[in-house]
Tab-separated table of C-alpha atoms in Angstrom:
chain	number	residue	atom	x	y	z
M	1	MET	CA	71.414	127.922	86.572
M	2	ASN	CA	72.706	124.620	85.228
M	3	THR	CA	76.155	124.152	83.684
M	4	ASP	CA	74.932	124.340	80.073
M	5	GLN	CA	73.143	127.635	80.717
M	6	LEU	CA	76.268	128.990	82.414
M	7	ILE	CA	78.426	127.976	79.447
M	8	ASP	CA	76.008	129.732	77.075
M	9	LYS	CA	76.222	132.876	79.215
M	10	LEU	CA	80.041	132.807	79.338
M	11	VAL	CA	80.279	132.152	75.598
M	12	ALA	CA	77.984	135.119	74.922
M	13	GLU	CA	80.418	137.322	76.883
M	14	GLY	CA	83.367	135.859	74.952
M	15	ALA	CA	86.966	135.238	76.004
M	16	GLN	CA	89.163	138.193	76.882
M	17	LYS	CA	92.086	139.282	74.706
M	18	PRO	CA	95.371	137.819	75.989
M	19	LEU	CA	97.677	139.934	78.126
M	20	PRO	CA	101.012	140.934	76.577
M	21	HIS	CA	103.952	138.638	77.342
M	22	PRO	CA	105.448	139.283	80.829
M	23	MET	CA	108.691	140.484	79.198
M	24	LYS	CA	106.742	143.069	77.176
M	25	GLN	CA	104.853	144.152	80.305
M	26	ALA	CA	108.129	144.392	82.255
M	27	LEU	CA	109.760	146.559	79.559
M	28	PHE	CA	106.683	148.804	79.408
M	29	TRP	CA	106.731	149.183	83.193
M	30	LEU	CA	110.500	149.735	83.175
M	31	ALA	CA	110.166	152.592	80.684
M	32	GLY	CA	107.660	154.367	82.933
M	33	THR	CA	109.733	153.700	86.037
M	34	LEU	CA	112.925	155.025	84.457
M	35	VAL	CA	111.175	158.253	83.484
M	36	TRP	CA	109.877	158.655	87.054
M	37	LEU	CA	113.270	157.903	88.597
M	38	ALA	CA	115.102	160.195	86.170
M	39	VAL	CA	112.738	163.051	87.014
M	40	LEU	CA	113.117	162.472	90.756
M	41	SER	CA	116.889	162.046	90.550
M	42	GLY	CA	117.174	165.222	88.473
M	43	TYR	CA	114.963	167.084	90.957
M	44	ASN	CA	117.047	165.951	93.932
M	45	GLY	CA	120.345	166.511	92.094
M	46	PHE	CA	122.977	163.858	91.387
M	47	ARG	CA	125.887	163.312	93.774
M	48	ALA	CA	128.701	165.815	93.327
M	49	ASP	CA	131.323	163.130	92.665
M	50	LEU	CA	129.204	161.244	90.100
M	51	ALA	CA	131.577	161.890	87.182
M	52	GLY	CA	134.472	160.371	89.158
M	53	LYS	CA	132.348	157.484	90.410
M	54	LEU	CA	131.242	156.595	86.872
M	55	ALA	CA	134.877	155.884	86.081
M	56	ASP	CA	135.008	153.309	88.898
M	57	PRO	CA	134.269	149.815	87.474
M	58	LEU	CA	133.063	148.536	90.862
M	59	TYR	CA	130.499	151.325	91.111
M	60	ILE	CA	129.281	150.644	87.570
M	61	THR	CA	129.110	146.898	88.313
M	62	GLU	CA	127.136	147.598	91.483
M	63	LEU	CA	124.623	149.738	89.570
M	64	ALA	CA	124.354	147.160	86.764
M	65	LEU	CA	123.748	144.346	89.257
M	66	LEU	CA	121.129	146.440	91.065
M	67	ALA	CA	119.382	147.089	87.748
M	68	GLY	CA	119.564	143.370	86.907
M	69	MET	CA	118.169	142.442	90.325
M	70	ALA	CA	115.343	144.972	89.968
M	71	PHE	CA	114.419	143.912	86.436
M	72	SER	CA	114.538	140.174	87.170
M	73	ALA	CA	112.327	140.719	90.236
M	74	ALA	CA	109.863	142.706	88.108
M	75	LEU	CA	109.819	139.951	85.487
M	76	ALA	CA	109.287	137.325	88.198
M	77	ALA	CA	106.366	139.315	89.655
M	78	LEU	CA	104.760	139.544	86.215
M	79	CYS	CA	105.270	135.845	85.461
M	80	LEU	CA	103.689	135.070	88.827
M	81	SER	CA	100.633	137.087	87.818
M	82	ARG	CA	99.658	134.108	85.608
M	83	PRO	CA	97.933	131.159	87.296
M	84	ASP	CA	100.412	128.751	85.714
M	85	GLY	CA	103.429	130.780	86.848
M	86	HIS	CA	104.555	127.675	88.740
M	87	GLN	CA	105.610	126.190	85.385
M	88	MET	CA	108.680	128.409	85.677
M	89	PRO	CA	109.503	127.906	89.366
M	90	TRP	CA	113.082	129.106	88.839
M	91	ILE	CA	112.020	132.611	87.795
M	92	LYS	CA	111.403	133.739	91.371
M	93	TYR	CA	114.881	132.639	92.448
M	94	VAL	CA	116.719	134.586	89.727
M	95	PRO	CA	116.857	137.892	91.697
M	96	PHE	CA	118.475	136.033	94.624
M	97	GLY	CA	121.371	135.190	92.310
M	98	PHE	CA	122.274	138.899	92.162
M	99	ILE	CA	122.613	139.369	95.925
M	100	VAL	CA	126.106	137.978	96.476
M	101	PRO	CA	127.731	139.553	93.368
M	102	TRP	CA	126.040	142.861	94.205
M	103	ALA	CA	127.254	142.757	97.834
M	104	ALA	CA	130.746	141.886	96.606
M	105	ALA	CA	130.745	144.779	94.124
M	106	ALA	CA	129.224	147.210	96.622
M	107	PHE	CA	131.509	146.471	99.533
M	108	ALA	CA	134.696	145.081	97.924
M	109	GLY	CA	136.337	148.440	97.469
M	110	ALA	CA	134.696	150.012	100.519
M	111	THR	CA	136.991	152.012	102.749
M	112	GLY	CA	134.646	152.124	105.762
M	113	ASP	CA	134.617	149.676	108.661
M	114	ILE	CA	132.070	146.827	108.173
M	115	SER	CA	132.393	145.445	111.716
M	116	PHE	CA	129.357	144.516	113.824
M	117	ILE	CA	130.087	147.448	116.169
M	118	SER	CA	130.088	149.998	113.356
M	119	ILE	CA	126.826	148.561	112.012
M	120	CYS	CA	125.264	148.848	115.495
M	121	HIS	CA	126.620	152.393	115.761
M	122	SER	CA	125.064	153.258	112.404
M	123	MET	CA	121.694	152.130	113.742
M	124	THR	CA	121.835	154.768	116.454
M	125	LEU	CA	122.309	157.597	113.930
M	126	GLY	CA	118.650	157.649	112.900
M	127	GLN	CA	119.189	158.548	109.232
M	128	PHE	CA	115.566	157.936	108.332
M	129	ASP	CA	115.675	160.218	105.301
M	130	CYS	CA	117.338	157.426	103.258
M	131	PRO	CA	114.570	154.784	103.681
M	132	TRP	CA	112.057	157.587	103.282
M	133	HIS	CA	113.585	158.552	99.916
M	134	ILE	CA	113.705	154.913	98.819
M	135	LEU	CA	110.018	154.621	99.718
M	136	LEU	CA	109.230	157.848	97.860
M	137	PHE	CA	111.086	156.646	94.764
M	138	SER	CA	109.433	153.230	94.938
M	139	ALA	CA	105.803	154.072	95.741
M	140	PRO	CA	104.428	155.149	92.313
M	141	PRO	CA	106.205	152.393	90.290
M	142	GLY	CA	105.241	149.973	93.076
M	143	ILE	CA	101.564	150.888	92.842
M	144	ALA	CA	101.770	150.567	89.040
M	145	MET	CA	103.413	147.149	89.377
M	146	PHE	CA	100.776	145.934	91.872
M	147	LEU	CA	98.018	147.080	89.493
M	148	ILE	CA	99.629	145.301	86.529
M	149	VAL	CA	100.075	142.082	88.556
M	150	LYS	CA	96.498	142.323	89.808
M	151	LYS	CA	95.261	142.545	86.211
M	152	GLY	CA	96.361	138.934	85.840
M	153	ALA	CA	95.221	136.108	88.078
M	154	PRO	CA	98.033	135.645	90.615
M	155	ILE	CA	97.839	132.489	92.659
M	156	GLN	CA	101.193	132.800	94.437
M	157	CYS	CA	100.234	136.199	95.886
M	158	CYS	CA	102.935	136.442	98.570
M	159	TRP	CA	105.703	135.710	96.081
M	160	ALA	CA	104.219	138.120	93.549
M	161	GLY	CA	103.921	140.859	96.211
M	162	SER	CA	107.462	140.421	97.494
M	163	MET	CA	108.942	140.305	93.974
M	164	ALA	CA	107.036	143.453	92.959
M	165	THR	CA	108.274	145.263	96.083
M	166	TRP	CA	111.808	143.989	95.628
M	167	SER	CA	111.958	145.307	92.070
M	168	VAL	CA	110.786	148.811	92.896
M	169	THR	CA	112.832	149.175	96.083
M	170	SER	CA	115.945	148.004	94.194
M	171	PHE	CA	115.380	150.788	91.711
M	172	GLY	CA	114.923	153.140	94.687
M	173	TYR	CA	118.259	151.954	96.073
M	174	LEU	CA	119.873	152.480	92.672
M	175	CYS	CA	118.605	156.049	92.578
M	176	MET	CA	119.877	156.721	96.090
M	177	ARG	CA	123.326	155.573	94.977
M	178	LEU	CA	123.163	158.153	92.191
M	179	ILE	CA	122.011	160.937	94.501
M	180	GLU	CA	123.538	160.412	97.922
M	181	GLN	CA	127.278	160.965	98.302
M	182	ASN	CA	127.752	158.385	101.002
M	183	ASP	CA	129.617	155.111	100.372
M	184	ASN	CA	129.966	154.137	104.016
M	185	PRO	CA	129.125	150.367	104.111
M	186	PRO	CA	127.424	150.331	107.563
M	187	HIS	CA	125.207	153.209	106.423
M	188	LEU	CA	124.348	151.405	103.171
M	189	ILE	CA	123.584	148.177	105.033
M	190	VAL	CA	121.513	149.689	107.862
M	191	TRP	CA	119.752	152.565	106.122
M	192	HIS	CA	119.475	151.261	102.556
M	193	ALA	CA	119.585	147.447	102.384
M	194	LEU	CA	117.762	146.549	105.628
M	195	PRO	CA	114.795	148.877	104.920
M	196	ILE	CA	114.492	147.165	101.525
M	197	VAL	CA	114.315	143.757	103.221
M	198	LEU	CA	111.670	145.139	105.574
M	199	MET	CA	109.723	146.662	102.690
M	200	CYS	CA	109.835	143.320	100.842
M	201	ILE	CA	108.345	141.576	103.893
M	202	ILE	CA	105.618	144.234	104.038
M	203	GLY	CA	105.124	143.811	100.257
M	204	MET	CA	104.783	140.064	100.735
M	205	MET	CA	102.047	140.571	103.337
M	206	ALA	CA	100.387	143.266	101.220
M	207	GLY	CA	100.489	140.872	98.257
M	208	LYS	CA	98.614	138.253	100.255
M	209	TYR	CA	95.643	140.596	100.633
M	210	ALA	CA	95.922	143.074	97.749
M	211	LEU	CA	96.841	140.599	95.006
M	212	ARG	CA	94.656	137.685	96.037
M	213	TRP	CA	92.700	136.524	92.998
M	214	ARG	CA	89.036	136.228	93.935
P	1	MET	CA	80.927	115.977	70.381
P	2	SER	CA	81.308	118.263	67.362
P	3	GLY	CA	83.988	118.012	64.712
P	4	THR	CA	85.719	121.102	66.046
P	5	GLU	CA	86.307	119.475	69.432
P	6	GLU	CA	87.551	116.259	67.905
P	7	THR	CA	90.089	117.796	65.592
P	8	GLN	CA	91.373	120.770	67.564
P	9	SER	CA	93.414	120.731	70.716
P	10	LEU	CA	92.336	122.681	73.786
P	11	GLU	CA	95.252	125.060	73.177
P	12	GLU	CA	94.008	125.749	69.663
P	13	LEU	CA	90.410	126.238	70.832
P	14	MET	CA	91.535	128.736	73.479
P	15	ARG	CA	93.693	130.588	70.957
P	16	LEU	CA	90.693	130.938	68.645
P	17	ALA	CA	88.474	131.946	71.569
P	18	GLN	CA	90.924	134.683	72.555
P	19	GLN	CA	90.641	135.974	68.975
P	20	GLY	CA	86.868	136.249	69.370
P	21	ASP	CA	85.709	132.879	67.987
P	22	LYS	CA	82.668	132.100	70.148
P	23	LYS	CA	82.107	128.664	68.595
P	24	ALA	CA	85.600	127.635	69.649
P	25	TYR	CA	84.969	129.059	73.110
P	26	ALA	CA	81.766	127.023	73.448
P	27	ALA	CA	83.570	123.900	72.162
P	28	LEU	CA	86.334	124.490	74.687
P	29	PHE	CA	83.909	124.754	77.614
P	30	ARG	CA	82.019	121.645	76.492
P	31	ALA	CA	85.306	119.730	76.178
P	32	ILE	CA	86.678	120.722	79.590
P	33	THR	CA	83.490	120.317	81.636
P	34	PRO	CA	83.720	116.474	81.827
P	35	LEU	CA	87.433	116.746	82.703
P	36	LEU	CA	86.659	119.155	85.514
P	37	LYS	CA	83.742	117.047	86.741
P	38	ALA	CA	85.992	113.982	86.922
P	39	PHE	CA	88.674	115.986	88.729
P	40	ILE	CA	86.277	117.427	91.301
P	41	SER	CA	84.120	114.348	91.864
P	42	ARG	CA	87.189	112.452	93.094
P	43	ARG	CA	87.664	115.078	95.780
P	44	LEU	CA	84.207	116.285	96.819
P	45	ALA	CA	80.783	114.928	97.687
P	46	ALA	CA	78.508	114.511	94.645
P	47	ALA	CA	76.186	117.273	95.856
P	48	ASP	CA	78.932	119.905	95.634
P	49	VAL	CA	80.455	118.862	92.303
P	50	ASP	CA	78.256	120.931	89.983
P	51	ASP	CA	78.594	124.098	92.051
P	52	VAL	CA	82.375	123.872	92.180
P	53	VAL	CA	82.657	123.005	88.481
P	54	GLN	CA	80.566	126.086	87.679
P	55	GLU	CA	82.803	128.235	89.885
P	56	ILE	CA	85.844	126.888	88.038
P	57	LEU	CA	84.273	127.565	84.638
P	58	MET	CA	83.603	131.158	85.694
P	59	SER	CA	87.182	131.509	86.964
P	60	ILE	CA	88.541	130.154	83.679
P	61	HIS	CA	86.392	132.694	81.851
P	62	ARG	CA	87.598	135.547	84.089
P	63	ALA	CA	91.247	134.468	83.684
P	64	SER	CA	91.023	133.748	79.970
P	65	HIS	CA	93.337	136.702	79.239
P	66	THR	CA	96.151	135.151	81.315
P	67	TYR	CA	96.459	132.008	79.201
P	68	ASP	CA	99.547	131.889	77.010
P	69	THR	CA	98.839	129.648	74.001
P	70	ALA	CA	102.486	128.580	73.898
P	71	ARG	CA	101.953	126.707	77.176
P	72	PRO	CA	99.907	123.554	77.883
P	73	PHE	CA	96.255	124.392	78.470
P	74	LYS	CA	95.533	121.592	80.913
P	75	VAL	CA	98.216	122.709	83.378
P	76	TRP	CA	96.763	126.219	83.371
P	77	MET	CA	93.193	124.895	83.706
P	78	PHE	CA	93.899	122.424	86.511
P	79	THR	CA	95.875	125.042	88.456
P	80	ILE	CA	92.767	127.223	88.442
P	81	ALA	CA	90.606	124.198	89.288
P	82	ARG	CA	92.821	123.262	92.256
P	83	TYR	CA	92.846	126.872	93.469
P	84	ARG	CA	89.045	127.075	93.376
P	85	LEU	CA	88.717	123.645	94.985
P	86	ASN	CA	90.965	124.772	97.847
P	87	ASP	CA	88.873	127.922	98.177
P	88	HIS	CA	85.744	125.797	98.405
P	89	LEU	CA	87.293	123.466	100.995
P	90	ARG	CA	88.481	126.466	103.031
P	91	LYS	CA	84.916	127.806	103.053
P	92	LEU	CA	83.598	124.397	104.145
P	93	TYR	CA	86.093	124.197	107.005
P	94	LYS	CA	85.188	127.735	108.078
P	95	LYS	CA	81.525	126.768	108.152
P	96	GLY	CA	82.464	123.821	110.325
P	97	ALA	CA	81.358	121.198	107.847
P	98	PHE	CA	84.125	118.934	109.138
P	99	PRO	CA	83.792	119.156	112.932
P	100	GLU	CA	86.442	117.524	115.082
P	101	ILE	CA	85.288	114.264	116.604
P	102	GLY	CA	86.599	113.167	119.966
P	103	LEU	CA	88.139	109.709	120.238
P	104	ASP	CA	85.583	108.703	122.894
P	105	ASP	CA	82.664	109.691	120.626
P	106	LEU	CA	84.251	107.778	117.802
P	107	THR	CA	84.480	104.599	119.888
P	108	HIS	CA	80.709	104.759	120.476
P	109	GLU	CA	80.108	105.289	116.749
P	110	ILE	CA	81.938	102.128	115.728
P	111	SER	CA	79.901	99.042	116.411
P	112	ALA	CA	81.310	95.610	117.121
P	113	ALA	CA	79.829	94.445	113.799
P	114	ASP	CA	81.902	97.085	111.917
P	115	VAL	CA	85.065	95.863	113.591
P	116	THR	CA	84.300	92.237	112.745
P	117	GLU	CA	83.510	93.129	109.141
P	118	GLN	CA	86.777	95.073	108.823
P	119	ARG	CA	88.658	92.140	110.336
P	120	ASP	CA	86.992	89.699	107.892
P	121	ARG	CA	88.006	91.885	104.923
P	122	TYR	CA	91.535	92.163	106.263
P	123	GLU	CA	91.849	88.408	106.655
P	124	TYR	CA	90.337	87.829	103.219
P	125	LEU	CA	92.835	90.215	101.581
P	126	ASN	CA	95.662	88.688	103.573
P	127	ARG	CA	94.658	85.219	102.341
P	128	ALA	CA	94.515	86.372	98.734
P	129	LEU	CA	97.894	88.092	99.060
P	130	SER	CA	99.593	85.090	100.666
P	131	SER	CA	98.497	82.924	97.720
P	132	LEU	CA	100.718	85.042	95.411
P	133	PRO	CA	104.345	84.149	94.699
P	134	ASP	CA	106.741	85.788	97.192
P	135	LYS	CA	108.124	88.340	94.764
P	136	GLN	CA	104.670	89.516	93.617
P	137	LYS	CA	103.424	89.566	97.209
P	138	LYS	CA	106.301	91.805	98.264
P	139	ILE	CA	105.786	94.153	95.298
P	140	VAL	CA	102.045	94.521	96.008
P	141	THR	CA	102.745	95.084	99.711
P	142	LEU	CA	105.349	97.750	98.955
P	143	MET	CA	103.315	99.559	96.309
P	144	LYS	CA	99.742	99.265	97.529
P	145	ILE	CA	100.044	98.926	101.315
P	146	GLU	CA	103.208	100.828	102.169
P	147	GLY	CA	102.713	103.393	99.365
P	148	TYR	CA	106.114	103.181	97.638
P	149	SER	CA	106.386	104.298	93.998
P	150	ALA	CA	107.369	101.860	91.240
P	151	GLU	CA	110.879	103.415	91.162
P	152	GLU	CA	111.357	103.031	94.935
P	153	THR	CA	110.031	99.468	94.831
P	154	ALA	CA	112.412	98.671	91.971
P	155	GLN	CA	115.322	99.951	94.060
P	156	THR	CA	114.272	97.925	97.107
P	157	MET	CA	113.720	94.768	95.064
P	158	LYS	CA	116.861	95.372	92.958
P	159	MET	CA	114.788	95.056	89.779
P	160	SER	CA	114.164	97.327	86.809
P	161	VAL	CA	111.136	99.634	86.967
P	162	SER	CA	109.493	97.954	83.988
P	163	ALA	CA	109.969	94.491	85.572
P	164	VAL	CA	108.312	95.779	88.769
P	165	LYS	CA	105.401	97.163	86.764
P	166	VAL	CA	104.947	93.889	84.881
P	167	ALA	CA	105.102	91.844	88.114
P	168	ALA	CA	102.622	94.218	89.799
P	169	HIS	CA	100.265	93.974	86.831
P	170	ARG	CA	100.366	90.154	86.943
P	171	ALA	CA	99.759	90.215	90.696
P	172	TYR	CA	96.713	92.488	90.367
P	173	LYS	CA	95.356	90.220	87.640
P	174	SER	CA	95.652	87.085	89.731
P	175	LEU	CA	94.201	88.900	92.767
P	176	ALA	CA	91.205	89.996	90.681
P	177	LEU	CA	90.756	86.417	89.494
P	178	LYS	CA	90.810	85.157	93.091
P	179	VAL	CA	88.213	87.725	94.126
P	180	GLU	CA	85.953	86.615	91.241
P	181	GLN	CA	86.353	82.952	92.194
P	182	GLU	CA	85.586	83.707	95.849
P	183	GLU	CA	82.467	85.680	94.879
P	184	ASP	CA	81.257	82.829	92.633
P	185	GLN	CA	81.537	80.415	95.567
């Protein structure tokens, strides 16, 4: 087939309708994710001291920063699902901007010991139910996010995969903070934050294969 | 080229195509094919150009829903083109189309005549360059031999960028003239 014949064939098929703007897609996905997380949180039951915690500005700030981190990562993943996502190179660095303020809000008022020894001790406790819950909370919105990103034509697959995973696991973390009555910093670092980092690395590798535009 | 192509930008043609205008879609493909051919032919052997251009056209068609008309079309198009070109090169490397050549084998491949010819060209260029005024000679050496940008050359020479560009342009002109004169002799 020569180029002219190919063009005729492609023209006969016609161009596809444009995808909604990434912000619209992100809000649509967020609505679904919030419903899923609300159902799961309700099923598991909120922490007993939630009413008291909601009066704590640091706790509210921590939740708000987690939500901001999760949403900005979702938006970055969706922007990266376009081939020319590199025109906004800053978008994938926005979620990183939330890390330090979030850590400050999460651990500033912490009463527990954040020493290296206590973190090592926390590792020996084997509280695998926390990462398991985060994974459970994250899996369905994560699959939805991967499918939405794959609908585009992602060229920076690793970035798109890690951003998609980061967004859903951050929401998982947020839910765990609403459910689990444990504010011990070493526990939060070892059994909440580190599994998220690990999941993001796995998401990055999964993105390389699952999101690759062929 | 039809009137549509002349008067409408690629962005506009793609916007119309996304709304179902097949004429605009055809005009868009006909307008971008020469651009893609020029882009690919600078990077691949002539035999592969048509195949890769066709692959890119198909990719553009498959990704047509990801184009945002508020953004420049060419950036979007060339990103896809570069991605497909890299894919093609990866396939070629996997097939072993570019085998590694040992240094010893290479020495046998280069004949004494090649070396002499290269040396002649080098001396000829050197002669032409040394006939230029010192400033122009230095600018050409920095920009064309050592690979500095006009901005970097301007910094080194303590000149403005536009002055460097003008001097470089004059130098290329007089070099071209010298080459013509040499060929006439």
